[in-house]
mmCIF file with all atom_site columns, C-alpha atoms in Angstrom:
data_model
loop_
_atom_site.group_PDB
_atom_site.id
_atom_site.type_symbol
_atom_site.label_atom_id
_atom_site.label_alt_id
_atom_site.label_comp_id
_atom_site.label_asym_id
_atom_site.label_entity_id
_atom_site.label_seq_id
_atom_site.pdbx_PDB_ins_code
_atom_site.Cartn_x
_atom_site.Cartn_y
_atom_site.Cartn_z
_atom_site.occupancy
_atom_site.B_iso_or_equiv
_atom_site.pdbx_formal_charge
_atom_site.auth_seq_id
_atom_site.auth_comp_id
_atom_site.auth_asym_id
_atom_site.auth_atom_id
_atom_site.pdbx_PDB_model_num
ATOM 1   C CA . MET A 1 1   ? -16.630 -32.338 18.890  1.00 0.00 ? 253 MET A CA 1
ATOM 2   C CA . ARG A 1 2   ? -16.731 -30.351 15.672  1.00 0.00 ? 254 ARG A CA 1
ATOM 3   C CA . ASN A 1 3   ? -13.843 -28.172 14.565  1.00 0.00 ? 255 ASN A CA 1
ATOM 4   C CA . LEU A 1 4   ? -15.216 -24.657 14.191  1.00 0.00 ? 256 LEU A CA 1
ATOM 5   C CA . HIS A 1 5   ? -12.012 -23.419 12.528  1.00 0.00 ? 257 HIS A CA 1
ATOM 6   C CA . VAL A 1 6   ? -11.964 -25.626 9.435   1.00 0.00 ? 258 VAL A CA 1
ATOM 7   C CA . ASP A 1 7   ? -9.811  -23.181 7.455   1.00 0.00 ? 259 ASP A CA 1
ATOM 8   C CA . GLN A 1 8   ? -7.056  -23.043 10.063  1.00 0.00 ? 260 GLN A CA 1
ATOM 9   C CA . PRO A 1 9   ? -4.548  -25.867 10.475  1.00 0.00 ? 261 PRO A CA 1
ATOM 10  C CA . LEU A 1 10  ? -4.390  -27.531 13.843  1.00 0.00 ? 262 LEU A CA 1
ATOM 11  C CA . VAL A 1 11  ? -0.593  -27.298 13.939  1.00 0.00 ? 263 VAL A CA 1
ATOM 12  C CA . THR A 1 12  ? 1.493   -24.412 12.586  1.00 0.00 ? 264 THR A CA 1
ATOM 13  C CA . ASP A 1 13  ? 4.600   -24.995 10.485  1.00 0.00 ? 265 ASP A CA 1
ATOM 14  C CA . GLU A 1 14  ? 6.851   -24.004 13.375  1.00 0.00 ? 266 GLU A CA 1
ATOM 15  C CA . GLU A 1 15  ? 5.113   -26.449 15.720  1.00 0.00 ? 267 GLU A CA 1
ATOM 16  C CA . LEU A 1 16  ? 5.318   -29.232 13.125  1.00 0.00 ? 268 LEU A CA 1
ATOM 17  C CA . ASN A 1 17  ? 9.041   -28.617 12.654  1.00 0.00 ? 269 ASN A CA 1
ATOM 18  C CA . ALA A 1 18  ? 9.535   -28.680 16.426  1.00 0.00 ? 270 ALA A CA 1
ATOM 19  C CA . LEU A 1 19  ? 7.561   -31.935 16.763  1.00 0.00 ? 271 LEU A CA 1
ATOM 20  C CA . MET A 1 20  ? 9.531   -33.584 13.977  1.00 0.00 ? 272 MET A CA 1
ATOM 21  C CA . GLY A 1 21  ? 12.799  -32.470 15.555  1.00 0.00 ? 273 GLY A CA 1
ATOM 22  C CA . GLU A 1 22  ? 13.975  -30.454 12.587  1.00 0.00 ? 274 GLU A CA 1
ATOM 23  C CA . ASP A 1 23  ? 16.441  -27.700 13.345  1.00 0.00 ? 275 ASP A CA 1
ATOM 24  C CA . VAL A 1 24  ? 15.126  -25.338 10.694  1.00 0.00 ? 276 VAL A CA 1
ATOM 25  C CA . PRO A 1 25  ? 14.960  -21.827 12.106  1.00 0.00 ? 277 PRO A CA 1
ATOM 26  C CA . ALA A 1 26  ? 11.551  -20.241 11.702  1.00 0.00 ? 278 ALA A CA 1
ATOM 27  C CA . ALA A 1 27  ? 13.005  -16.949 10.486  1.00 0.00 ? 279 ALA A CA 1
ATOM 28  C CA . SER A 1 28  ? 14.838  -18.559 7.545   1.00 0.00 ? 280 SER A CA 1
ATOM 29  C CA . ASN A 1 29  ? 11.720  -18.486 5.411   1.00 0.00 ? 281 ASN A CA 1
ATOM 30  C CA . THR A 1 30  ? 10.840  -14.912 6.387   1.00 0.00 ? 282 THR A CA 1
ATOM 31  C CA . ASP A 1 31  ? 11.305  -12.155 3.818   1.00 0.00 ? 283 ASP A CA 1
ATOM 32  C CA . THR A 1 32  ? 13.814  -9.803  5.459   1.00 0.00 ? 284 THR A CA 1
ATOM 33  C CA . TRP A 1 33  ? 12.963  -6.896  3.145   1.00 0.00 ? 285 TRP A CA 1
ATOM 34  C CA . PHE A 1 34  ? 9.294   -6.927  4.147   1.00 0.00 ? 286 PHE A CA 1
ATOM 35  C CA . LYS A 1 35  ? 9.721   -4.394  6.949   1.00 0.00 ? 287 LYS A CA 1
ATOM 36  C CA . TYR A 1 36  ? 11.742  -2.037  4.732   1.00 0.00 ? 288 TYR A CA 1
ATOM 37  C CA . ARG A 1 37  ? 9.113   -2.121  1.990   1.00 0.00 ? 289 ARG A CA 1
ATOM 38  C CA . ASN A 1 38  ? 6.411   -1.480  4.584   1.00 0.00 ? 290 ASN A CA 1
ATOM 39  C CA . LEU A 1 39  ? 8.379   1.427   6.016   1.00 0.00 ? 291 LEU A CA 1
ATOM 40  C CA . PHE A 1 40  ? 8.819   2.905   2.520   1.00 0.00 ? 292 PHE A CA 1
ATOM 41  C CA . LEU A 1 41  ? 5.102   2.482   1.808   1.00 0.00 ? 293 LEU A CA 1
ATOM 42  C CA . LEU A 1 42  ? 4.189   4.109   5.119   1.00 0.00 ? 294 LEU A CA 1
ATOM 43  C CA . VAL A 1 43  ? 6.396   7.124   4.347   1.00 0.00 ? 295 VAL A CA 1
ATOM 44  C CA . VAL A 1 44  ? 4.937   7.466   0.821   1.00 0.00 ? 296 VAL A CA 1
ATOM 45  C CA . VAL A 1 45  ? 1.336   7.183   2.014   1.00 0.00 ? 297 VAL A CA 1
ATOM 46  C CA . THR A 1 46  ? 1.868   9.614   4.900   1.00 0.00 ? 298 THR A CA 1
ATOM 47  C CA . SER A 1 47  ? 3.566   12.212  2.724   1.00 0.00 ? 299 SER A CA 1
ATOM 48  C CA . GLN A 1 48  ? 0.933   11.954  -0.007  1.00 0.00 ? 300 GLN A CA 1
ATOM 49  C CA . VAL A 1 49  ? -1.948  12.228  2.459   1.00 0.00 ? 301 VAL A CA 1
ATOM 50  C CA . ILE A 1 50  ? -0.404  15.251  4.197   1.00 0.00 ? 302 ILE A CA 1
ATOM 51  C CA . LYS A 1 51  ? 0.200   16.926  0.839   1.00 0.00 ? 303 LYS A CA 1
ATOM 52  C CA . LEU A 1 52  ? -3.315  16.246  -0.433  1.00 0.00 ? 304 LEU A CA 1
ATOM 53  C CA . LEU A 1 53  ? -5.164  17.107  2.775   1.00 0.00 ? 305 LEU A CA 1
ATOM 54  C CA . PHE A 1 54  ? -3.276  20.095  4.107   1.00 0.00 ? 306 PHE A CA 1
ATOM 55  C CA . PHE A 1 55  ? -1.504  21.489  1.052   1.00 0.00 ? 307 PHE A CA 1
ATOM 56  C CA . SER A 1 56  ? -3.954  20.739  -1.735  1.00 0.00 ? 308 SER A CA 1
ATOM 57  C CA . HIS A 1 57  ? -3.982  24.403  -2.764  1.00 0.00 ? 309 HIS A CA 1
ATOM 58  C CA . LEU A 1 58  ? -0.232  24.126  -3.464  1.00 0.00 ? 310 LEU A CA 1
ATOM 59  C CA . ALA A 1 59  ? -0.721  20.919  -5.425  1.00 0.00 ? 311 ALA A CA 1
ATOM 60  C CA . ILE A 1 60  ? -3.316  22.642  -7.600  1.00 0.00 ? 312 ILE A CA 1
ATOM 61  C CA . GLY A 1 61  ? -0.672  25.207  -8.595  1.00 0.00 ? 313 GLY A CA 1
ATOM 62  C CA . ASN A 1 62  ? 1.088   22.467  -10.592 1.00 0.00 ? 314 ASN A CA 1
ATOM 63  C CA . PHE A 1 63  ? -1.888  22.084  -12.909 1.00 0.00 ? 315 PHE A CA 1
ATOM 64  C CA . GLU A 1 64  ? -3.318  24.141  -15.756 1.00 0.00 ? 316 GLU A CA 1
ATOM 65  C CA . LEU A 1 65  ? -6.982  23.664  -15.103 1.00 0.00 ? 317 LEU A CA 1
ATOM 66  C CA . GLY A 1 66  ? -8.291  25.973  -17.808 1.00 0.00 ? 318 GLY A CA 1
ATOM 67  C CA . THR A 1 67  ? -12.072 25.915  -17.598 1.00 0.00 ? 319 THR A CA 1
ATOM 68  C CA . LEU A 1 68  ? -12.150 23.433  -14.729 1.00 0.00 ? 320 LEU A CA 1
ATOM 69  C CA . ASP A 1 69  ? -13.245 24.661  -11.331 1.00 0.00 ? 321 ASP A CA 1
ATOM 70  C CA . PRO A 1 70  ? -10.229 24.806  -8.947  1.00 0.00 ? 322 PRO A CA 1
ATOM 71  C CA . GLN A 1 71  ? -12.459 24.119  -5.940  1.00 0.00 ? 323 GLN A CA 1
ATOM 72  C CA . ALA A 1 72  ? -13.847 20.979  -7.567  1.00 0.00 ? 324 ALA A CA 1
ATOM 73  C CA . PHE A 1 73  ? -10.310 19.816  -8.333  1.00 0.00 ? 325 PHE A CA 1
ATOM 74  C CA . GLU A 1 74  ? -9.303  20.522  -4.724  1.00 0.00 ? 326 GLU A CA 1
ATOM 75  C CA . ARG A 1 75  ? -12.261 18.444  -3.514  1.00 0.00 ? 327 ARG A CA 1
ATOM 76  C CA . TYR A 1 76  ? -11.079 15.653  -5.833  1.00 0.00 ? 328 TYR A CA 1
ATOM 77  C CA . LEU A 1 77  ? -7.631  15.770  -4.215  1.00 0.00 ? 329 LEU A CA 1
ATOM 78  C CA . VAL A 1 78  ? -9.140  15.658  -0.715  1.00 0.00 ? 330 VAL A CA 1
ATOM 79  C CA . PHE A 1 79  ? -11.347 12.754  -1.788  1.00 0.00 ? 331 PHE A CA 1
ATOM 80  C CA . ARG A 1 80  ? -8.242  10.943  -3.053  1.00 0.00 ? 332 ARG A CA 1
ATOM 81  C CA . ALA A 1 81  ? -6.504  11.529  0.296   1.00 0.00 ? 333 ALA A CA 1
ATOM 82  C CA . CYS A 1 82  ? -9.463  10.083  2.206   1.00 0.00 ? 334 CYS A CA 1
ATOM 83  C CA . PHE A 1 83  ? -9.535  7.109   -0.163  1.00 0.00 ? 335 PHE A CA 1
ATOM 84  C CA . ILE A 1 84  ? -5.803  6.517   0.408   1.00 0.00 ? 336 ILE A CA 1
ATOM 85  C CA . ILE A 1 85  ? -6.324  6.647   4.192   1.00 0.00 ? 337 ILE A CA 1
ATOM 86  C CA . GLY A 1 86  ? -9.191  4.139   3.996   1.00 0.00 ? 338 GLY A CA 1
ATOM 87  C CA . ILE A 1 87  ? -7.514  1.525   1.846   1.00 0.00 ? 339 ILE A CA 1
ATOM 88  C CA . SER A 1 88  ? -4.186  1.912   3.645   1.00 0.00 ? 340 SER A CA 1
ATOM 89  C CA . ALA A 1 89  ? -5.901  1.312   6.990   1.00 0.00 ? 341 ALA A CA 1
ATOM 90  C CA . PHE A 1 90  ? -7.568  -1.781  5.537   1.00 0.00 ? 342 PHE A CA 1
ATOM 91  C CA . TYR A 1 91  ? -4.212  -3.055  4.218   1.00 0.00 ? 343 TYR A CA 1
ATOM 92  C CA . LEU A 1 92  ? -2.510  -2.359  7.542   1.00 0.00 ? 344 LEU A CA 1
ATOM 93  C CA . PHE A 1 93  ? -5.274  -4.108  9.501   1.00 0.00 ? 345 PHE A CA 1
ATOM 94  C CA . SER A 1 94  ? -5.015  -7.114  7.197   1.00 0.00 ? 346 SER A CA 1
ATOM 95  C CA . TYR A 1 95  ? -1.255  -7.262  7.673   1.00 0.00 ? 347 TYR A CA 1
ATOM 96  C CA . LEU A 1 96  ? -1.197  -6.817  11.451  1.00 0.00 ? 348 LEU A CA 1
ATOM 97  C CA . LYS A 1 97  ? -4.046  -9.257  12.136  1.00 0.00 ? 349 LYS A CA 1
ATOM 98  C CA . ASN A 1 98  ? -3.113  -11.683 9.305   1.00 0.00 ? 350 ASN A CA 1
ATOM 99  C CA . TRP A 1 99  ? -6.667  -11.353 8.013   1.00 0.00 ? 351 TRP A CA 1
ATOM 100 C CA . TYR A 1 100 ? -6.530  -12.767 4.448   1.00 0.00 ? 352 TYR A CA 1
ATOM 101 C CA . PHE A 1 101 ? -3.338  -10.794 3.882   1.00 0.00 ? 353 PHE A CA 1
ATOM 102 C CA . GLU A 1 102 ? -2.428  -12.656 0.677   1.00 0.00 ? 354 GLU A CA 1
ATOM 103 C CA . LYS A 1 103 ? -5.747  -11.722 -0.945  1.00 0.00 ? 355 LYS A CA 1
ATOM 104 C CA . VAL A 1 104 ? -5.900  -8.198  0.444   1.00 0.00 ? 356 VAL A CA 1
ATOM 105 C CA . SER A 1 105 ? -2.376  -7.419  -0.741  1.00 0.00 ? 357 SER A CA 1
ATOM 106 C CA . LEU A 1 106 ? -3.228  -8.544  -4.280  1.00 0.00 ? 358 LEU A CA 1
ATOM 107 C CA . LEU A 1 107 ? -6.388  -6.440  -4.162  1.00 0.00 ? 359 LEU A CA 1
ATOM 108 C CA . TYR A 1 108 ? -4.355  -3.463  -2.968  1.00 0.00 ? 360 TYR A CA 1
ATOM 109 C CA . VAL A 1 109 ? -1.932  -3.840  -5.895  1.00 0.00 ? 361 VAL A CA 1
ATOM 110 C CA . GLY A 1 110 ? -4.900  -3.765  -8.272  1.00 0.00 ? 362 GLY A CA 1
ATOM 111 C CA . ILE A 1 111 ? -6.304  -0.685  -6.558  1.00 0.00 ? 363 ILE A CA 1
ATOM 112 C CA . ALA A 1 112 ? -2.921  1.075   -6.690  1.00 0.00 ? 364 ALA A CA 1
ATOM 113 C CA . ILE A 1 113 ? -2.508  0.399   -10.417 1.00 0.00 ? 365 ILE A CA 1
ATOM 114 C CA . THR A 1 114 ? -6.093  1.475   -11.103 1.00 0.00 ? 366 THR A CA 1
ATOM 115 C CA . ALA A 1 115 ? -5.604  4.665   -9.081  1.00 0.00 ? 367 ALA A CA 1
ATOM 116 C CA . LEU A 1 116 ? -2.435  5.468   -11.014 1.00 0.00 ? 368 LEU A CA 1
ATOM 117 C CA . VAL A 1 117 ? -4.247  5.070   -14.332 1.00 0.00 ? 369 VAL A CA 1
ATOM 118 C CA . MET A 1 118 ? -7.225  7.079   -13.062 1.00 0.00 ? 370 MET A CA 1
ATOM 119 C CA . ASP A 1 119 ? -4.930  9.868   -11.897 1.00 0.00 ? 371 ASP A CA 1
ATOM 120 C CA . TYR A 1 120 ? -3.318  9.931   -15.312 1.00 0.00 ? 372 TYR A CA 1
ATOM 121 C CA . PHE A 1 121 ? -6.665  10.533  -17.005 1.00 0.00 ? 373 PHE A CA 1
ATOM 122 C CA . ASN A 1 122 ? -8.184  12.738  -14.280 1.00 0.00 ? 374 ASN A CA 1
ATOM 123 C CA . ALA A 1 123 ? -5.223  14.788  -13.041 1.00 0.00 ? 375 ALA A CA 1
ATOM 124 C CA . TYR A 1 124 ? -1.918  14.300  -14.812 1.00 0.00 ? 376 TYR A CA 1
ATOM 125 C CA . VAL A 1 125 ? -3.309  15.377  -18.193 1.00 0.00 ? 377 VAL A CA 1
ATOM 126 C CA . TYR A 1 126 ? -3.760  18.865  -16.721 1.00 0.00 ? 378 TYR A CA 1
ATOM 127 C CA . LEU A 1 127 ? -0.154  19.222  -15.552 1.00 0.00 ? 379 LEU A CA 1
ATOM 128 C CA . SER A 1 128 ? 1.601   22.416  -16.456 1.00 0.00 ? 380 SER A CA 1
ATOM 129 C CA . GLU A 1 129 ? 5.006   22.190  -18.095 1.00 0.00 ? 381 GLU A CA 1
ATOM 130 C CA . ASN A 1 130 ? 6.663   24.208  -15.357 1.00 0.00 ? 382 ASN A CA 1
ATOM 131 C CA . PRO A 1 131 ? 7.031   21.606  -12.552 1.00 0.00 ? 383 PRO A CA 1
ATOM 132 C CA . LEU A 1 132 ? 7.552   18.691  -14.937 1.00 0.00 ? 384 LEU A CA 1
ATOM 133 C CA . GLN A 1 133 ? 10.695  17.309  -13.239 1.00 0.00 ? 385 GLN A CA 1
ATOM 134 C CA . TRP A 1 134 ? 9.137   17.421  -9.779  1.00 0.00 ? 386 TRP A CA 1
ATOM 135 C CA . ILE A 1 135 ? 5.972   15.678  -10.949 1.00 0.00 ? 387 ILE A CA 1
ATOM 136 C CA . THR A 1 136 ? 8.017   13.112  -12.877 1.00 0.00 ? 388 THR A CA 1
ATOM 137 C CA . GLY A 1 137 ? 9.761   12.294  -9.598  1.00 0.00 ? 389 GLY A CA 1
ATOM 138 C CA . LEU A 1 138 ? 6.411   11.873  -7.839  1.00 0.00 ? 390 LEU A CA 1
ATOM 139 C CA . ILE A 1 139 ? 5.151   9.565   -10.575 1.00 0.00 ? 391 ILE A CA 1
ATOM 140 C CA . ALA A 1 140 ? 8.376   7.533   -10.324 1.00 0.00 ? 392 ALA A CA 1
ATOM 141 C CA . LEU A 1 141 ? 7.818   7.359   -6.554  1.00 0.00 ? 393 LEU A CA 1
ATOM 142 C CA . ARG A 1 142 ? 4.332   5.991   -7.157  1.00 0.00 ? 394 ARG A CA 1
ATOM 143 C CA . PHE A 1 143 ? 5.725   3.358   -9.530  1.00 0.00 ? 395 PHE A CA 1
ATOM 144 C CA . MET A 1 144 ? 8.220   2.360   -6.823  1.00 0.00 ? 396 MET A CA 1
ATOM 145 C CA . ALA A 1 145 ? 5.358   2.105   -4.319  1.00 0.00 ? 397 ALA A CA 1
ATOM 146 C CA . VAL A 1 146 ? 3.383   -0.113  -6.716  1.00 0.00 ? 398 VAL A CA 1
ATOM 147 C CA . TYR A 1 147 ? 6.495   -2.281  -7.123  1.00 0.00 ? 399 TYR A CA 1
ATOM 148 C CA . CYS A 1 148 ? 6.831   -2.595  -3.333  1.00 0.00 ? 400 CYS A CA 1
ATOM 149 C CA . LEU A 1 149 ? 3.157   -3.515  -3.071  1.00 0.00 ? 401 LEU A CA 1
ATOM 150 C CA . TRP A 1 150 ? 3.619   -6.104  -5.811  1.00 0.00 ? 402 TRP A CA 1
ATOM 151 C CA . MET A 1 151 ? 6.616   -7.624  -4.007  1.00 0.00 ? 403 MET A CA 1
ATOM 152 C CA . ASN A 1 152 ? 4.646   -7.706  -0.732  1.00 0.00 ? 404 ASN A CA 1
ATOM 153 C CA . ALA A 1 153 ? 1.779   -9.446  -2.513  1.00 0.00 ? 405 ALA A CA 1
ATOM 154 C CA . LEU A 1 154 ? 4.073   -12.024 -4.107  1.00 0.00 ? 406 LEU A CA 1
ATOM 155 C CA . ARG A 1 155 ? 5.872   -12.699 -0.841  1.00 0.00 ? 407 ARG A CA 1
ATOM 156 C CA . ALA A 1 156 ? 2.858   -12.491 1.464   1.00 0.00 ? 408 ALA A CA 1
ATOM 157 C CA . PRO A 1 157 ? 3.282   -16.132 2.574   1.00 0.00 ? 409 PRO A CA 1
ATOM 158 C CA . ARG A 1 158 ? 6.837   -15.228 3.665   1.00 0.00 ? 410 ARG A CA 1
ATOM 159 C CA . ALA A 1 159 ? 5.716   -12.274 5.778   1.00 0.00 ? 411 ALA A CA 1
ATOM 160 C CA . PRO A 1 160 ? 7.014   -12.161 9.361   1.00 0.00 ? 412 PRO A CA 1
ATOM 161 C CA . ALA A 1 161 ? 5.337   -14.599 11.698  1.00 0.00 ? 413 ALA A CA 1
ATOM 162 C CA . MET A 1 162 ? 2.579   -13.612 14.074  1.00 0.00 ? 414 MET A CA 1
ATOM 163 C CA . PRO A 1 163 ? 2.313   -11.584 16.236  1.00 0.00 ? 415 PRO A CA 1
ATOM 164 C CA . ARG A 1 164 ? 3.126   -8.894  13.694  1.00 0.00 ? 416 ARG A CA 1
ATOM 165 C CA . TYR A 1 165 ? 4.050   -5.352  14.462  1.00 0.00 ? 417 TYR A CA 1
ATOM 166 C CA . LEU A 1 166 ? 4.149   -2.329  12.237  1.00 0.00 ? 418 LEU A CA 1
ATOM 167 C CA . TRP A 1 167 ? 7.917   -2.580  11.742  1.00 0.00 ? 419 TRP A CA 1
ATOM 168 C CA . SER A 1 168 ? 8.238   -6.387  11.605  1.00 0.00 ? 420 SER A CA 1
#
């Protein structure tokens, strides 16, 4: 009989430890901060999407667009919100179903860094000087989110065991 699941081990680490009689708890290797980073990322993504989708006209007020079309810039912000929803759903699916989570999390870090650089050249260069402290806080929040994504990518093998839940 052929093994159709060549990539998957026949015995998990927990089962191997149990068979060998080792008293190593399965949770000892789990990253305990994983759920807190995920909760922080969920709050950041939700707040950014709500701001960009429903209050994009207020976000435009922080920019000096000059000759740029405000409606085109608003469409750009809505496009960014839809993009954030799409890649966040893909990341969440990968985490909950353990579908190549190590690779997807690294890809997501790359996308987050690229999006931050793109926003600098496409949006942040048009910032007005008035709300500078508020925007500086938002940029710092994005750097913290990228750091959390980076830590999740580095510690993806130490993610909570399956079955995973949103808060695990």
